[in-house]
XYZ file of C-alpha atoms in Angstrom:
515
model
C -17.191 -205.993 48.773
C -16.834 -204.314 45.444
C -18.260 -201.041 44.205
C -20.569 -200.995 41.230
C -20.827 -197.759 39.274
C -24.273 -196.252 39.479
C -25.471 -194.949 36.136
C -28.499 -192.791 35.345
C -30.362 -193.097 32.109
C -33.871 -193.452 30.777
C -34.450 -197.031 29.860
C -35.889 -197.215 26.337
C -38.314 -200.008 27.092
C -39.766 -198.161 30.065
C -39.908 -194.834 28.206
C -41.839 -196.440 25.342
C -44.167 -198.025 27.886
C -44.465 -194.691 29.699
C -45.415 -192.891 26.507
C -48.094 -195.522 25.959
C -49.404 -194.931 29.454
C -49.326 -191.167 28.980
C -51.298 -191.341 25.751
C -53.950 -193.588 27.254
C -54.298 -192.150 30.736
C -53.343 -188.512 30.554
C -56.192 -187.032 28.513
C -58.757 -189.175 30.280
C -57.702 -187.981 33.722
C -57.074 -184.418 32.607
C -60.432 -183.998 30.870
C -62.202 -185.330 33.948
C -60.147 -182.950 36.116
C -59.244 -185.923 38.273
C -55.475 -185.778 38.246
C -54.326 -188.952 39.908
C -51.040 -188.805 41.778
C -50.758 -190.436 45.156
C -52.223 -188.083 47.749
C -50.853 -184.964 46.078
C -52.563 -183.985 42.861
C -55.793 -182.244 43.712
C -54.153 -179.262 45.327
C -52.125 -178.411 42.180
C -53.661 -175.109 41.096
C -51.725 -174.231 37.961
C -52.563 -175.857 34.629
C -48.894 -176.683 34.108
C -48.644 -178.467 37.424
C -51.605 -180.657 36.568
C -49.747 -181.684 33.452
C -46.564 -182.295 35.408
C -47.991 -184.551 38.079
C -49.947 -186.775 35.739
C -46.775 -187.098 33.692
C -44.813 -187.886 36.830
C -47.238 -190.707 37.519
C -46.428 -192.514 34.295
C -42.811 -191.614 33.524
C -40.187 -193.548 35.447
C -36.728 -192.041 35.511
C -34.593 -195.084 35.964
C -31.419 -195.550 37.919
C -29.927 -198.857 36.801
C -28.060 -201.172 39.116
C -25.385 -202.673 36.880
C -24.194 -205.953 38.268
C -25.974 -205.623 41.569
C -27.804 -208.693 42.839
C -31.386 -207.882 43.704
C -31.609 -206.198 47.088
C -34.882 -207.975 47.695
C -33.336 -211.412 47.722
C -30.996 -211.376 50.682
C -31.969 -209.296 53.733
C -28.548 -209.948 55.292
C -27.057 -207.487 52.776
C -27.756 -204.538 54.992
C -25.602 -201.835 53.389
C -26.811 -201.343 49.835
C -25.354 -198.014 48.766
C -23.433 -194.849 49.498
C -24.452 -191.217 49.184
C -22.213 -188.257 50.021
C -19.854 -190.665 51.753
C -22.567 -192.069 54.055
C -23.861 -195.624 54.021
C -27.356 -196.348 52.776
C -28.678 -199.218 54.824
C -31.519 -201.510 53.886
C -33.680 -199.964 56.606
C -33.062 -196.487 55.108
C -34.023 -197.661 51.648
C -37.161 -199.499 52.800
C -38.772 -196.167 53.646
C -38.357 -194.912 50.075
C -39.452 -198.246 48.660
C -42.727 -197.927 50.554
C -43.090 -194.341 49.344
C -42.557 -195.560 45.799
C -45.324 -198.113 46.219
C -47.600 -195.297 47.367
C -46.571 -193.322 44.296
C -47.640 -196.132 41.967
C -50.858 -196.884 43.867
C -53.199 -195.239 41.288
C -51.759 -197.249 38.406
C -51.815 -200.467 40.386
C -55.524 -200.208 41.160
C -56.762 -198.441 38.005
C -56.032 -201.221 35.537
C -55.184 -204.827 36.314
C -53.329 -205.070 32.982
C -50.709 -202.596 34.165
C -47.893 -204.407 35.897
C -45.486 -202.378 38.028
C -42.402 -204.472 38.695
C -40.169 -204.467 41.758
C -37.463 -203.038 39.538
C -39.635 -200.049 38.603
C -40.615 -199.494 42.223
C -36.991 -199.747 43.356
C -35.672 -197.338 40.755
C -38.335 -194.790 41.666
C -37.380 -195.317 45.314
C -33.767 -194.467 44.525
C -34.974 -191.331 42.797
C -36.973 -190.357 45.886
C -33.962 -190.997 48.109
C -31.688 -188.781 46.015
C -34.224 -185.966 45.728
C -34.995 -186.099 49.452
C -31.298 -185.826 50.232
C -30.985 -182.800 47.952
C -34.081 -181.210 49.515
C -32.463 -181.521 52.944
C -29.279 -179.895 51.634
C -31.396 -177.050 50.261
C -33.140 -176.757 53.659
C -36.544 -177.166 52.058
C -39.263 -177.589 54.652
C -42.941 -178.563 54.624
C -45.200 -177.063 57.265
C -48.035 -178.820 59.035
C -50.396 -176.442 57.243
C -48.969 -177.543 53.859
C -49.544 -181.168 54.797
C -53.094 -180.638 56.060
C -54.086 -178.685 52.942
C -52.638 -181.349 50.661
C -54.510 -184.174 52.336
C -57.763 -182.250 52.657
C -57.782 -181.483 48.914
C -56.953 -184.982 47.737
C -59.765 -186.489 45.573
C -59.676 -189.831 47.406
C -60.775 -188.124 50.623
C -63.527 -185.863 49.283
C -67.261 -186.385 49.646
C -69.433 -183.822 47.838
C -66.344 -181.696 47.335
C -65.379 -181.629 51.000
C -62.772 -183.527 53.018
C -64.260 -186.538 54.791
C -62.395 -188.209 57.647
C -64.229 -191.475 57.079
C -62.951 -191.615 53.525
C -59.455 -190.789 54.758
C -59.331 -193.482 57.412
C -61.152 -195.892 55.123
C -58.435 -195.450 52.524
C -55.747 -196.263 55.076
C -57.690 -199.208 56.451
C -58.992 -200.756 53.215
C -57.311 -199.116 50.220
C -53.619 -199.396 50.966
C -53.836 -202.977 52.289
C -54.720 -203.998 48.728
C -50.993 -203.425 48.071
C -49.908 -204.998 51.322
C -49.366 -201.581 52.897
C -50.526 -201.166 56.475
C -49.807 -197.642 57.655
C -50.910 -195.629 60.629
C -52.027 -192.065 59.813
C -48.872 -190.555 61.312
C -46.617 -192.788 59.200
C -48.664 -192.175 56.067
C -48.487 -188.425 56.617
C -44.685 -188.572 56.923
C -44.526 -190.081 53.443
C -46.796 -187.374 52.060
C -44.688 -184.738 53.794
C -41.584 -186.082 52.047
C -43.368 -186.069 48.687
C -44.372 -182.446 49.256
C -40.775 -181.603 50.081
C -39.626 -183.224 46.849
C -42.301 -181.299 44.964
C -40.934 -178.034 46.342
C -37.449 -179.099 45.280
C -38.678 -179.815 41.755
C -40.464 -176.462 41.707
C -37.180 -174.764 42.499
C -34.900 -176.602 40.093
C -37.157 -178.002 37.360
C -40.703 -176.744 36.912
C -39.889 -173.085 37.584
C -37.424 -173.228 34.695
C -39.953 -174.495 32.161
C -41.149 -171.715 29.893
C -43.351 -172.695 26.960
C -43.903 -169.827 24.512
C -46.290 -169.568 21.566
C -43.245 -169.763 19.331
C -42.295 -173.090 20.935
C -45.812 -174.414 20.410
C -45.899 -173.296 16.791
C -42.610 -175.087 16.189
C -43.995 -178.316 17.676
C -47.199 -177.902 15.645
C -45.237 -177.463 12.414
C -43.187 -180.579 13.090
C -46.368 -182.572 13.590
C -48.307 -181.231 10.617
C -46.207 -179.666 7.870
C -45.260 -181.709 4.823
C -42.326 -181.066 2.494
C -40.981 -182.143 -0.879
C -37.297 -181.745 -1.705
C -35.148 -182.014 -4.799
C -31.561 -183.052 -4.213
C -28.342 -183.894 -5.993
C -26.470 -186.743 -4.341
C -22.928 -187.887 -4.990
C -23.022 -191.344 -3.380
C -20.137 -193.403 -2.041
C -21.391 -196.448 -3.937
C -20.804 -194.665 -7.252
C -17.527 -192.970 -6.390
C -15.641 -195.689 -4.529
C -15.423 -198.098 -7.513
C -13.738 -195.324 -9.553
C -10.867 -195.055 -7.049
C -7.596 -196.850 -7.794
C -4.818 -197.293 -5.242
C -1.250 -198.529 -5.547
C 0.489 -201.182 -3.477
C 2.730 -198.502 -1.981
C -0.253 -196.335 -1.023
C -1.822 -199.280 0.789
C 1.427 -199.973 2.622
C 1.697 -196.314 3.611
C -1.889 -196.261 4.836
C -1.139 -199.226 7.083
C 2.125 -197.746 8.361
C 0.580 -194.347 9.115
C -2.658 -195.602 10.680
C -1.792 -198.806 12.522
C -3.938 -197.988 15.543
C -6.982 -197.766 13.308
C -6.581 -201.474 12.552
C -6.013 -202.631 16.121
C -8.127 -205.628 17.131
C -9.586 -205.046 20.616
C -9.161 -207.489 23.466
C -11.491 -210.474 23.347
C -12.743 -212.828 26.026
C -14.272 -216.293 25.950
C -16.437 -217.408 28.876
C -19.069 -219.857 30.037
C -22.303 -218.815 31.728
C -25.560 -219.993 33.221
C -28.756 -217.992 33.685
C -31.340 -218.167 36.451
C -34.695 -216.595 35.635
C -36.171 -214.402 38.355
C -39.184 -216.738 38.308
C -37.054 -219.855 38.918
C -38.424 -221.627 42.018
C -34.896 -222.247 43.402
C -33.502 -218.822 42.510
C -32.713 -217.742 46.081
C -31.290 -221.160 46.956
C -28.994 -221.019 43.909
C -27.763 -217.539 44.815
C -26.978 -218.653 48.351
C -25.079 -221.618 46.952
C -22.808 -219.302 44.950
C -21.225 -218.163 48.223
C -20.015 -221.711 48.909
C -18.228 -222.527 45.659
C -16.044 -220.768 43.105
C -16.823 -223.186 40.269
C -19.629 -222.713 37.784
C -19.661 -226.444 37.106
C -20.668 -227.164 40.705
C -23.683 -224.836 40.481
C -24.633 -226.307 37.118
C -24.539 -229.888 38.350
C -26.316 -229.251 41.642
C -29.246 -227.339 40.106
C -29.302 -228.848 36.584
C -28.461 -225.554 34.911
C -27.164 -225.638 31.348
C -23.697 -224.154 30.861
C -23.465 -222.110 27.690
C -20.187 -221.253 25.954
C -19.330 -218.121 24.020
C -16.774 -217.586 21.330
C -14.273 -214.751 21.636
C -16.130 -211.490 22.212
C -15.127 -207.848 22.490
C -16.853 -205.615 25.049
C -19.219 -204.344 22.354
C -20.235 -207.695 20.873
C -23.621 -209.305 21.598
C -23.516 -212.417 23.757
C -25.096 -215.496 22.153
C -28.325 -216.160 24.039
C -28.223 -212.895 25.986
C -27.792 -210.140 23.416
C -26.032 -206.876 24.198
C -25.172 -207.070 27.888
C -21.981 -205.048 28.112
C -21.723 -205.382 31.883
C -21.558 -209.167 31.593
C -18.721 -208.985 29.074
C -16.869 -206.324 31.077
C -17.140 -208.503 34.171
C -15.770 -211.483 32.235
C -12.650 -209.486 31.354
C -12.086 -208.629 35.029
C -12.354 -212.191 36.379
C -9.639 -214.629 37.296
C -9.771 -217.545 34.825
C -11.923 -220.507 35.888
C -13.373 -218.657 38.881
C -17.106 -217.999 38.947
C -18.322 -214.416 39.055
C -20.669 -212.955 41.668
C -24.317 -213.000 40.567
C -25.021 -210.366 37.907
C -28.599 -209.102 37.817
C -29.839 -208.204 34.352
C -33.412 -207.769 33.199
C -35.491 -210.740 34.249
C -32.632 -213.001 35.250
C -29.354 -213.495 37.074
C -26.201 -214.489 35.200
C -23.206 -216.412 36.573
C -20.100 -216.432 34.395
C -16.679 -218.059 34.359
C -13.834 -216.717 32.219
C -12.033 -219.310 30.088
C -9.576 -217.385 27.912
C -8.559 -213.883 26.849
C -6.973 -212.645 23.643
C -5.104 -209.434 24.245
C -5.482 -206.488 21.885
C -3.076 -206.537 18.935
C -2.387 -204.998 15.539
C -2.479 -207.629 12.752
C 0.256 -207.776 10.129
C -0.539 -206.092 6.833
C -0.876 -209.361 4.927
C -3.592 -210.502 7.350
C -5.772 -207.453 6.713
C -4.609 -206.311 3.278
C -8.124 -206.037 1.837
C -9.341 -204.115 4.886
C -6.471 -201.600 4.641
C -7.067 -201.223 0.903
C -10.795 -200.629 1.407
C -10.084 -198.100 4.131
C -7.772 -196.133 1.835
C -10.352 -196.158 -0.947
C -12.954 -194.892 1.512
C -10.696 -191.963 2.412
C -10.049 -191.043 -1.207
C -13.698 -191.519 -2.171
C -14.719 -189.146 0.601
C -12.370 -186.469 -0.683
C -13.646 -186.893 -4.227
C -17.263 -186.730 -3.080
C -16.647 -183.504 -1.157
C -14.755 -182.003 -4.089
C -17.552 -182.914 -6.536
C -20.286 -181.495 -4.283
C -18.374 -178.267 -3.721
C -17.880 -177.747 -7.467
C -21.607 -178.218 -8.013
C -22.405 -175.678 -5.300
C -19.990 -173.179 -6.816
C -21.717 -173.571 -10.199
C -25.132 -173.122 -8.580
C -24.077 -169.935 -6.782
C -22.200 -168.386 -9.703
C -25.089 -168.982 -12.118
C -27.768 -168.054 -9.556
C -29.578 -171.292 -10.261
C -33.258 -171.274 -9.251
C -33.854 -175.013 -9.555
C -31.523 -177.974 -9.118
C -33.140 -179.486 -12.197
C -31.233 -176.872 -14.231
C -27.828 -178.101 -13.030
C -25.724 -180.203 -15.386
C -24.298 -183.170 -13.483
C -21.901 -185.991 -14.261
C -24.272 -188.954 -14.300
C -21.414 -191.342 -13.567
C -20.883 -189.694 -10.163
C -24.057 -187.855 -9.166
C -27.830 -188.238 -9.363
C -30.776 -185.835 -9.304
C -33.811 -186.991 -7.301
C -37.173 -185.648 -6.147
C -38.864 -187.079 -3.045
C -42.469 -187.811 -2.313
C -44.153 -185.609 0.309
C -42.944 -186.303 3.863
C -43.294 -184.953 7.403
C -40.668 -183.891 9.928
C -40.673 -187.277 11.670
C -40.942 -189.374 8.511
C -38.342 -191.450 6.733
C -37.004 -189.347 3.830
C -36.541 -191.237 0.586
C -32.840 -191.525 -0.184
C -31.722 -189.757 3.009
C -33.164 -191.862 5.797
C -34.514 -190.895 9.212
C -32.354 -188.162 10.717
C -33.411 -185.318 13.033
C -30.535 -183.101 11.878
C -31.600 -183.490 8.251
C -35.249 -182.775 9.090
C -34.268 -179.693 11.089
C -32.300 -178.402 8.102
C -35.020 -179.100 5.522
C -37.851 -177.538 7.514
C -35.737 -174.451 8.263
C -35.491 -173.623 4.539
C -37.835 -171.324 2.657
C -39.849 -172.697 -0.218
C -37.586 -172.854 -3.285
C -34.395 -172.247 -1.269
C -31.235 -174.206 -2.098
C -29.137 -174.871 0.994
C -25.812 -173.068 0.667
C -23.712 -176.002 1.879
C -23.618 -179.660 0.933
C -24.761 -182.165 3.529
C -22.389 -185.069 4.172
C -24.203 -188.242 5.249
C -23.263 -191.917 5.395
C -24.451 -192.511 1.842
C -22.734 -189.501 0.286
C -22.878 -185.727 -0.174
C -26.233 -184.020 -0.756
C -27.204 -180.629 -2.164
C -30.786 -179.947 -1.088
C -33.551 -177.658 -2.345
C -36.902 -177.302 -0.592
C -39.340 -177.682 -3.485
C -42.628 -177.479 -1.600
C -43.831 -176.899 1.970
C -47.435 -176.969 3.163
C -48.809 -173.877 4.889
C -49.755 -173.714 8.565
C -53.466 -173.652 9.344
C -53.463 -170.913 12.002
C -57.091 -171.453 13.021
C -56.504 -175.145 13.583
C -53.291 -174.358 15.459
C -55.145 -172.066 17.884
C -57.766 -174.746 18.432
C -55.202 -177.458 19.152
C -52.745 -175.284 21.061
C -53.711 -176.667 24.534
C -52.822 -180.226 23.546
C -49.519 -179.022 22.086
C -48.827 -177.182 25.315
C -49.238 -180.455 27.192
C -46.822 -182.294 24.887
C -44.268 -179.485 24.981
C -44.480 -179.374 28.773
C -43.970 -183.128 29.011
C -40.898 -182.910 26.824
C -39.290 -180.055 28.758
C -40.086 -181.612 32.106
C -38.472 -184.912 31.158
C -35.351 -183.277 29.734
C -34.871 -180.941 32.685
C -35.483 -183.670 35.233
C -33.018 -185.965 33.506
C -30.414 -183.214 33.533
C -31.092 -182.491 37.209
C -30.876 -186.132 38.285
C -27.726 -186.683 36.261
C -26.081 -183.739 38.003
C -27.245 -184.996 41.414
C -25.721 -188.414 40.811
C -22.334 -186.762 40.512
C -22.893 -184.097 43.168
C -23.973 -186.601 45.825
C -21.436 -189.245 44.749
C -24.131 -191.896 44.564
C -23.038 -195.546 44.456
C -24.461 -199.022 44.879
C -22.332 -201.342 46.972
C -22.220 -205.025 46.135
C -21.819 -207.069 49.326
C -20.890 -210.628 48.476
């Protein structure tokens, strides 16, 4: 048995997909006042809570199981995790997996094009498990009256605006079986009771802390609608670096004083095979890995191609797999020529076998002379760029310059440029796409020259806001409700992420790999 660290993050692919779902489903359901969330939504009375629960139906906060073989493949792996020092058994987890399937029920039946994977269901189940545990620690309870009211106000069970038992029992008898769920009313109600308990927990730690003010909404509106034009003076690295000369002794000193900077990290070479989750013999192959320690045996028996890598650091992409840091980290930890346990990554399982390791080392100067020389020139160019930008700023301030176009610049080092009109979220000509830069630009007043230079990858910039479009207050008031929704979504996601991240540490959550 070995312990796999249990990380929490929002997977980019799923977030992008979730945003797509939100854009396409949210307004439709909201405008119809039919807020779909499994068995819970209709009794939300506050506008904000309607927003929250539709959002919750399409945003998946993902716990990722690094290196863990799929828990759905081998029922004999009974203990699948630890929480607060206690074992999480398969039977414990199955309850939350079923609850997760209930959670996704509306999406599963509303559009056949929407595919909810086992991975998504499982990660939501882990979220439910963690939140339920925290709710118990907080002694949060749900009364029978709470449960009855929730069910009686659920849209699925209403006929002419009133609760209808036939609809209720019909849903259990005919609706849920579409997902392979066969639940008695008492069992179904226990799941709803747990969801209500989790809702109360979120009310206490998340939703009650969301406060959207008019000022917040105006800020979001400006970012979506205002356009700016800037004038800037840039002193770029590409112009300054070629002007820098360095001596042999300076290069030698740079190497001697900064040897760790030039250290080559450890590298590993390994072989691997992949088994797609859709492979017809996937389970048979995984069972076979318990009977041999050689990758070659698995390859020959199941006609799997063995692929070889060159030497890779932990941060290098793997040929054929891309950036899978866990796979490379596992390769470093293996005994040479011994096959790894199955490693589950997205859509496939990977088996690896370490061949060779190159330990970290510092090359001799003659091996990396050009690199050390370039590094020294970068350092000196940076100092010259900062010095040049500061002198320009001093001139601007002393002469009370009103426009950067009035400033005399050394054309061999610096350039004056004016951008086209751009928005907060747009790529800025010559500066790139950078939230920090956009925040700075849109905080300036029209005509204002920023009182400090901005140091970016390309060089040092002195920026003046040349033009900024005005806010249409009437249009803002008209569109304020939709901006409230977006602002609420954003705050809910950020606060829930923060809460779940803290819980992961507080409850000492782990996944156990049982091989």
